[in-house]
Amino acid sequence: MPDPESLILSILDPDGRDNPHPAFAALRSSVPVYHHAGLDTYFLTRFADCHAVLTNSAFRVPDREWCSHAFPDWREHPAAEFFYSSLLRTNGAEHSRVRRLIGGGFGARRISALLPAVRGIVDELLDRFADATADGGPADFQELVGYPLPIAVVSHLIGVPPQERGDFDRLGHDAGRLLEPVRTQEDWRRADEAVVALRTYFADLVRRRRARPADDLTSTLLAVRDVDDGRLSADELVDTLLLVLVAGFETTAHLLGLAVHALLSHPEQWRLLAKRPGAAAGAVEETLRWDTPVRMTERIAARPVEVGGVPIPEGGNVTAVLTAGNRDPARHPDPDTFAVLRTDIKVLSFSAGPHYCLGAALARAEGAELLERIVSRFPRLAPAGEPVRRKSVSLRAFARLPLAAVG
C-alpha cells in the first residue's frame, strides 16, 4: 500500500483529480486521521470524524483573526476582505447573528414560491439545448444549461432584472476562485476585480429596492435590517447578496453537471430515472454522495481536542474530506456503486452544524427539477466527446460537458 503522503499527493495529478476515490479509500482504511506535515493539516476521511468536526464547537472556520496571521496583507485585497468577513468565514456570536437575520430568506416558504420560476427557467434552457442538438451534433451542457440555470435562479431570488445579469457568469466565476484553498496572484487579481464590481452593483440594487421594494431577497433583507435599527449593516447586506450569488452559482452549477454525467455514465440508472422521474430528488442526493461538488473543507481547533483517537492541538488545522466521508462504507454500504434508489443517504456535501449551507434546499430543488425534465425531454441523451474537468483541488466540476441527443 502506498504511504499516506503519496496518496495525498496523488490527488493532485490529472488521474487523481479525475478519480480521487481509490486514494481516499486507501487513506481511510490505513490512516483515517492523517497529519500531513508539509501541508500542516489533519486529513479526515471517515464520515463520523468529518461530521464530528463540522458539528463540534471546539472547531472554528478560518476567519479574519486567522487570516491576519496567515495572510498579513489580506486587507489589500477586496476579495479577501469580503471572503473572510462573510458568513462562510465568521464564528460564534457574529456568525449566529447574521445567519439568524438572513435565514428567513431561504425558508421553505420562499423556496416553494420559487419553484414555478425554477421550472420555467429549466424548460427555457432545455429548449435552447434542444435547438443546439437538433441536428444530432454535440452541445456543451455546462455552457447551455449547467451554468445559466443557477445564475438565473439566484438572480431571480435576489431580484436582479434579466437584462442586468449579463456579466454575472464571468464575475461569479472569478469571485468563486476564493473557494480554492490555494490561489495564484492571477486568482487574486480576478477575484478582487469581481468583488469590487459586484459590490458596486449590489449597493446600487439595494438603493433601488429601498426606494421601491419588491418580492425578492434584497427587499426581504432590507426589511430585516430596517425593522431592528441596523442589526444587519449596509456592508453586511451588500456582501450577503454577493455571497448568495457566488455560493449559489458555483457549487450548484457543478452539481448539475456532475448529476447528468453520473447518470449518463450509468445508463441503467438513466433509464431507471426516465421510467421513474419522481425519483429525481433521490438521484440528486445520490450524486451529492457519489461525486460531491465540494471535496473538502477546513477547520481550526479552538482548543485541544481529540478526533478519531488522535489528539489535535489548539490551533491545529483539520481538513474534512467530504467526498471521502460520503463514500465511507461504514455509513453508506457499497459506496462506489451509483444507485438513484439508494435509501438512508446522509451527505456532508452541504457541511453540517453551524455552517450548514443555507442554500442547500434551493440547490436540491434546482437539481431535482432539471433531472426530472431532462430525462423526459431527452431519454436518449448521450456523451458526445471527452468532458473537461475544472482544474481544482477542492472542487469537482466540469468546465465542458459535451452531450448529444441520440435519435
Coordinates of C-alpha atoms in Angstrom, one line a residue:
M1 CA 0.0 0.0 0.0
P2 CA 1.4 3.5 -0.9
D3 CA 2.4 5.7 2.0
P4 CA -0.1 8.3 3.2
E5 CA 1.9 11.2 1.7
S6 CA 1.9 9.6 -1.7
L7 CA -1.8 9.1 -1.5
I8 CA -2.4 12.7 -0.7
L9 CA -0.1 13.9 -3.5
S10 CA -1.7 11.5 -6.0
I11 CA -5.0 13.5 -6.0
L12 CA -3.1 16.5 -7.4
D13 CA -2.1 14.8 -10.6
P14 CA -4.6 14.6 -13.5
D15 CA -5.6 11.0 -12.9
G16 CA -6.0 11.6 -9.2
R17 CA -8.1 14.7 -9.8
D18 CA -10.4 12.7 -12.1
N19 CA -10.8 9.8 -9.7
P20 CA -9.5 10.5 -6.2
H21 CA -11.7 7.9 -4.6
P22 CA -9.2 5.0 -4.5
A23 CA -6.6 7.2 -2.8
F24 CA -9.1 8.4 -0.2
A25 CA -10.3 4.9 0.4
A26 CA -6.8 3.6 0.9
L27 CA -6.1 6.5 3.3
R28 CA -9.4 5.9 5.2
S29 CA -8.5 2.2 5.7
S30 CA -5.0 2.8 6.8
V31 CA -4.7 6.3 8.5
P32 CA -8.2 7.8 8.7
V33 CA -6.8 10.8 10.7
Y34 CA -3.6 11.6 8.9
H35 CA -1.4 14.6 9.7
H36 CA 0.4 15.8 6.6
A37 CA 3.5 17.7 7.9
G38 CA 4.1 19.6 4.7
L39 CA 0.6 21.0 4.5
D40 CA 0.3 21.1 8.2
T41 CA -3.2 19.7 8.3
Y42 CA -5.0 16.6 9.6
F43 CA -6.9 14.9 6.8
L44 CA -10.1 13.2 7.9
T45 CA -11.6 10.5 5.6
R46 CA -14.2 8.8 7.8
F47 CA -17.8 10.0 7.8
A48 CA -18.1 10.0 11.6
D49 CA -14.9 12.0 12.1
C50 CA -15.8 14.6 9.4
H51 CA -19.3 15.0 10.9
A52 CA -18.0 15.3 14.4
V53 CA -15.6 18.1 13.5
L54 CA -18.2 20.0 11.5
T55 CA -20.7 19.9 14.4
N56 CA -18.2 20.4 17.3
S57 CA -17.9 23.9 18.8
A58 CA -14.3 23.1 19.5
F59 CA -13.6 23.8 15.8
R60 CA -13.9 27.1 14.0
V61 CA -13.7 28.2 10.4
P62 CA -10.6 30.2 9.4
D63 CA -11.8 33.8 10.0
R64 CA -10.4 37.3 9.9
E65 CA -8.3 36.7 13.0
W66 CA -6.8 33.6 11.5
C67 CA -6.3 35.4 8.2
S68 CA -4.4 38.3 9.8
H69 CA -1.7 35.8 10.9
A70 CA -1.7 33.5 7.8
F71 CA -2.1 36.3 5.2
P72 CA -0.9 39.6 6.7
D73 CA -1.6 41.7 3.7
W74 CA -5.2 40.4 3.3
R75 CA -6.8 43.8 3.7
E76 CA -5.1 45.0 0.5
H77 CA -7.4 42.5 -1.4
P78 CA -11.1 43.4 -1.6
A79 CA -11.8 39.7 -2.3
A80 CA -10.0 38.6 1.0
E81 CA -11.7 41.4 2.9
F82 CA -15.1 40.2 1.6
F83 CA -14.5 36.4 1.9
Y84 CA -13.1 36.4 5.5
S85 CA -15.8 38.8 6.7
S86 CA -18.6 36.8 5.0
L87 CA -20.9 34.3 6.7
L88 CA -18.7 31.5 5.3
R89 CA -15.8 32.7 7.5
T90 CA -17.2 34.0 10.7
N91 CA -17.7 32.2 14.0
G92 CA -19.6 32.4 17.2
A93 CA -22.0 35.2 18.1
E94 CA -21.2 37.2 14.9
H95 CA -22.0 34.2 12.7
S96 CA -25.2 33.4 14.6
R97 CA -26.4 37.0 14.4
V98 CA -26.0 37.3 10.6
R99 CA -27.3 33.8 10.0
R100 CA -30.4 34.4 12.1
L101 CA -31.2 37.6 10.3
I102 CA -30.9 36.2 6.8
G103 CA -32.1 32.7 7.4
G104 CA -35.8 33.6 6.7
G105 CA -34.8 34.5 3.2
F106 CA -34.1 30.8 2.5
G107 CA -37.0 29.2 4.3
A108 CA -39.3 26.5 3.0
R109 CA -42.0 29.1 2.0
R110 CA -39.6 31.1 -0.1
I111 CA -38.2 28.0 -1.8
S112 CA -41.6 26.7 -2.5
A113 CA -42.6 30.1 -4.0
L114 CA -39.5 29.9 -6.3
L115 CA -40.3 26.5 -7.8
P116 CA -42.6 27.8 -10.6
A117 CA -39.8 30.2 -11.7
V118 CA -37.2 27.4 -11.5
R119 CA -39.4 25.1 -13.7
G120 CA -39.8 27.9 -16.2
I121 CA -36.1 28.6 -16.4
V122 CA -35.3 24.8 -16.7
D123 CA -37.8 24.5 -19.6
E124 CA -36.4 27.6 -21.4
L125 CA -32.8 26.3 -21.1
L126 CA -33.7 22.8 -22.3
D127 CA -35.5 24.3 -25.3
R128 CA -32.2 26.0 -26.2
F129 CA -30.3 22.8 -25.6
A130 CA -32.8 21.0 -27.9
D131 CA -32.2 23.6 -30.6
A132 CA -28.5 23.2 -30.3
T133 CA -28.6 19.4 -30.6
A134 CA -31.4 19.2 -33.2
D135 CA -29.0 18.2 -36.0
G136 CA -27.6 15.3 -33.9
G137 CA -24.4 17.2 -33.2
P138 CA -22.9 17.8 -29.7
A139 CA -23.6 20.8 -27.5
D140 CA -21.9 21.8 -24.2
F141 CA -24.3 21.1 -21.4
Q142 CA -22.4 23.3 -18.9
E143 CA -22.5 26.3 -21.3
L144 CA -26.1 26.0 -22.2
V145 CA -27.7 24.7 -19.0
G146 CA -25.4 23.9 -16.2
Y147 CA -24.1 27.5 -15.6
P148 CA -27.1 29.5 -16.9
L149 CA -29.6 27.7 -14.7
P150 CA -28.2 28.6 -11.2
I151 CA -27.3 32.1 -12.4
A152 CA -30.9 32.7 -13.5
V153 CA -32.4 31.2 -10.3
V154 CA -30.2 33.0 -7.9
S155 CA -30.6 36.3 -9.8
H156 CA -34.4 35.8 -9.6
L157 CA -34.1 35.1 -5.9
I158 CA -32.1 38.3 -5.3
G159 CA -34.2 40.4 -7.6
V160 CA -31.8 41.1 -10.4
P161 CA -33.6 42.0 -13.6
P162 CA -32.8 39.7 -16.5
Q163 CA -31.3 42.5 -18.6
E164 CA -28.7 43.1 -15.8
R165 CA -27.4 39.6 -15.5
G166 CA -25.0 39.7 -18.4
D167 CA -21.7 39.7 -16.5
F168 CA -22.8 37.5 -13.6
D169 CA -21.4 34.3 -15.1
R170 CA -17.9 35.8 -15.5
L171 CA -17.9 37.8 -12.3
G172 CA -19.4 34.9 -10.3
H173 CA -16.8 32.5 -11.7
D174 CA -13.9 34.9 -10.9
A175 CA -15.1 35.6 -7.4
G176 CA -15.6 31.9 -7.0
R177 CA -11.8 31.5 -7.1
L178 CA -11.9 32.3 -3.4
L179 CA -13.3 28.8 -2.8
E180 CA -10.0 27.3 -3.8
P181 CA -7.6 26.7 -0.8
V182 CA -4.6 27.8 -2.9
R183 CA -4.8 31.0 -5.0
T184 CA -2.4 32.4 -7.5
Q185 CA -1.7 36.1 -8.0
E186 CA -4.0 35.9 -11.1
D187 CA -6.7 34.3 -9.0
W188 CA -6.5 37.2 -6.5
R189 CA -6.5 39.9 -9.2
R190 CA -9.6 38.5 -10.9
A191 CA -11.3 37.8 -7.6
D192 CA -10.6 41.4 -6.4
E193 CA -11.9 42.9 -9.6
A194 CA -15.1 40.7 -9.5
V195 CA -15.8 41.6 -5.8
V196 CA -15.4 45.3 -6.5
A197 CA -17.7 45.2 -9.5
L198 CA -20.4 43.0 -7.7
R199 CA -20.3 45.2 -4.5
T200 CA -20.9 48.2 -6.7
Y201 CA -23.8 46.5 -8.5
F202 CA -25.5 45.2 -5.3
A203 CA -25.1 48.6 -3.5
D204 CA -27.0 50.2 -6.3
L205 CA -29.6 47.4 -6.2
V206 CA -30.1 48.0 -2.5
R207 CA -30.6 51.7 -3.1
R208 CA -33.3 50.9 -5.7
R209 CA -35.1 48.4 -3.5
R210 CA -35.1 50.8 -0.6
A211 CA -36.9 53.3 -2.8
R212 CA -39.2 50.6 -4.4
P213 CA -39.4 47.3 -2.5
A214 CA -40.2 44.1 -4.4
D215 CA -40.9 40.5 -3.6
D216 CA -37.2 39.4 -3.6
L217 CA -34.4 38.6 -1.2
T218 CA -32.9 42.1 -1.4
S219 CA -36.1 43.6 -0.2
T220 CA -36.5 40.9 2.5
L221 CA -33.1 41.6 3.9
L222 CA -33.6 45.4 3.8
A223 CA -36.8 44.9 5.8
V224 CA -35.0 42.8 8.4
R225 CA -32.3 45.4 8.7
D226 CA -34.7 48.3 8.9
V227 CA -37.1 46.8 11.4
D228 CA -34.4 46.4 14.1
D229 CA -32.4 49.6 13.6
G230 CA -29.5 48.4 11.6
R231 CA -28.7 44.9 13.0
L232 CA -27.6 44.0 9.5
S233 CA -25.3 46.8 8.4
A234 CA -25.3 48.2 4.9
D235 CA -21.9 46.5 4.2
E236 CA -23.2 43.2 5.6
L237 CA -26.3 43.4 3.4
V238 CA -24.3 44.0 0.2
D239 CA -21.8 41.3 1.0
T240 CA -24.6 38.8 1.8
L241 CA -26.1 39.3 -1.6
L242 CA -22.6 38.9 -3.2
L243 CA -22.1 35.7 -1.2
V244 CA -25.6 34.3 -2.2
L245 CA -24.6 34.9 -5.9
V246 CA -21.2 33.3 -5.7
A247 CA -22.1 30.3 -3.4
G248 CA -25.5 29.8 -5.1
F249 CA -23.9 29.8 -8.6
E250 CA -20.6 28.0 -8.5
T251 CA -21.5 24.9 -6.5
T252 CA -25.0 24.4 -7.9
A253 CA -23.6 24.6 -11.5
H254 CA -21.1 21.9 -10.6
L255 CA -23.8 19.7 -9.0
L256 CA -25.9 19.9 -12.2
G257 CA -23.1 18.7 -14.4
L258 CA -22.0 16.0 -12.0
A259 CA -25.5 14.7 -11.8
V260 CA -26.1 14.4 -15.5
H261 CA -22.6 12.9 -16.1
A262 CA -23.1 10.4 -13.3
L263 CA -26.4 9.3 -14.8
L264 CA -25.1 9.0 -18.3
S265 CA -22.1 7.1 -17.0
H266 CA -24.5 4.6 -15.6
P267 CA -27.0 4.1 -18.5
E268 CA -29.2 1.7 -16.4
Q269 CA -29.7 4.4 -13.8
W270 CA -30.6 7.0 -16.5
R271 CA -33.2 4.5 -17.9
L272 CA -34.5 3.9 -14.4
L273 CA -34.9 7.6 -13.8
A274 CA -36.6 8.0 -17.2
K275 CA -39.2 5.4 -16.1
R276 CA -39.5 6.9 -12.6
P277 CA -38.9 10.7 -12.9
G278 CA -40.3 11.1 -9.4
A279 CA -37.0 9.7 -8.1
A280 CA -35.2 12.8 -9.3
A281 CA -34.7 14.1 -5.8
G282 CA -33.1 10.8 -4.8
A283 CA -30.8 11.0 -7.8
V284 CA -29.6 14.4 -6.7
E285 CA -28.9 13.1 -3.2
E286 CA -27.0 10.1 -4.6
T287 CA -25.0 12.4 -6.8
L288 CA -24.1 14.5 -3.8
R289 CA -22.9 11.3 -2.1
W290 CA -21.2 9.8 -5.0
D291 CA -19.4 12.8 -6.5
T292 CA -20.0 15.9 -4.4
P293 CA -19.1 19.4 -5.8
V294 CA -17.1 20.5 -2.7
R295 CA -14.5 17.9 -1.9
M296 CA -13.1 19.2 1.3
T297 CA -13.4 22.0 3.9
E298 CA -11.1 23.1 6.7
R299 CA -11.5 23.9 10.4
I300 CA -9.2 25.2 13.1
A301 CA -9.2 23.7 16.6
A302 CA -10.1 26.4 19.2
R303 CA -8.7 24.2 22.0
P304 CA -7.0 20.8 22.4
V305 CA -9.4 18.1 21.2
E306 CA -9.4 14.5 20.0
V307 CA -10.7 13.3 16.7
G308 CA -10.9 9.6 15.9
G309 CA -8.5 8.8 18.8
V310 CA -5.9 11.3 17.5
P311 CA -5.1 14.4 19.6
I312 CA -5.4 17.8 17.8
P313 CA -3.6 20.7 19.4
E314 CA -5.1 24.1 19.8
G315 CA -4.7 25.9 16.5
G316 CA -4.4 22.7 14.6
N317 CA -5.7 22.7 11.1
V318 CA -8.1 19.9 10.1
T319 CA -9.3 19.1 6.6
A320 CA -12.6 17.2 6.5
V321 CA -12.5 15.4 3.1
L322 CA -16.2 15.4 2.4
T323 CA -16.0 13.3 -0.7
A324 CA -14.2 10.5 1.3
G325 CA -16.7 10.7 4.1
N326 CA -19.6 10.4 1.7
R327 CA -18.1 7.2 0.4
D328 CA -17.3 5.7 3.8
P329 CA -18.7 2.1 3.7
A330 CA -19.4 2.4 7.5
R331 CA -22.1 5.0 6.6
H332 CA -23.1 4.0 3.0
P333 CA -22.8 0.3 2.2
D334 CA -21.3 -0.5 -1.3
P335 CA -20.2 3.2 -1.5
D336 CA -18.7 3.0 -5.0
T337 CA -22.0 2.0 -6.6
F338 CA -24.1 4.8 -8.0
A339 CA -27.8 3.9 -7.3
V340 CA -30.5 6.5 -7.6
L341 CA -32.9 4.5 -5.5
R342 CA -30.4 4.2 -2.6
T343 CA -32.1 4.9 0.8
D344 CA -30.9 6.3 4.1
I345 CA -28.5 8.7 2.4
K346 CA -26.9 11.3 4.7
V347 CA -24.3 13.6 3.0
L348 CA -21.7 16.0 4.2
S349 CA -21.9 17.9 0.9
F350 CA -23.5 21.0 2.4
S351 CA -21.4 20.8 5.5
A352 CA -23.1 20.3 8.9
G353 CA -23.6 22.1 12.2
P354 CA -23.4 26.0 12.4
H355 CA -22.1 26.3 8.8
Y356 CA -24.7 24.1 7.1
C357 CA -25.4 25.7 3.8
L358 CA -28.4 28.0 3.8
G359 CA -29.0 27.4 0.1
A360 CA -29.0 23.6 0.3
A361 CA -32.7 23.3 -0.2
L362 CA -32.6 25.6 -3.3
A363 CA -29.7 23.7 -4.8
R364 CA -31.5 20.4 -4.3
A365 CA -34.7 21.8 -5.8
E366 CA -32.8 23.0 -8.9
G367 CA -31.2 19.7 -9.4
A368 CA -34.4 17.7 -9.0
E369 CA -36.3 19.9 -11.4
L370 CA -33.6 19.7 -14.0
L371 CA -33.2 15.9 -13.8
E372 CA -37.0 15.2 -13.8
R373 CA -37.3 17.2 -17.0
I374 CA -34.1 16.3 -18.8
V375 CA -34.8 12.5 -18.7
S376 CA -38.3 13.2 -20.1
R377 CA -37.1 15.6 -22.8
F378 CA -34.0 13.7 -23.9
P379 CA -34.5 10.0 -23.0
R380 CA -31.6 9.0 -25.4
L381 CA -29.2 11.7 -24.3
A382 CA -25.6 10.5 -24.5
P383 CA -22.0 11.7 -24.0
A384 CA -20.5 13.3 -27.2
G385 CA -16.8 13.6 -26.5
E386 CA -14.5 13.8 -23.6
P387 CA -15.7 16.1 -20.8
V388 CA -13.2 18.6 -19.5
R389 CA -12.9 18.8 -15.7
R390 CA -12.1 22.1 -14.0
K391 CA -8.5 22.1 -12.6
S392 CA -9.2 22.3 -8.9
V393 CA -8.1 20.6 -5.7
S394 CA -11.2 21.3 -3.6
L395 CA -14.0 21.4 -6.2
R396 CA -15.4 18.7 -8.5
A397 CA -16.7 20.4 -11.6
F398 CA -16.9 20.2 -15.4
A399 CA -15.6 23.1 -17.5
R400 CA -17.2 21.4 -20.5
L401 CA -19.6 18.6 -20.8
P402 CA -20.4 17.8 -24.5
L403 CA -23.7 15.8 -25.0
A404 CA -25.8 14.8 -27.9
A405 CA -29.5 13.8 -28.2
V406 CA -29.2 10.5 -30.0
G407 CA -32.1 9.8 -32.4

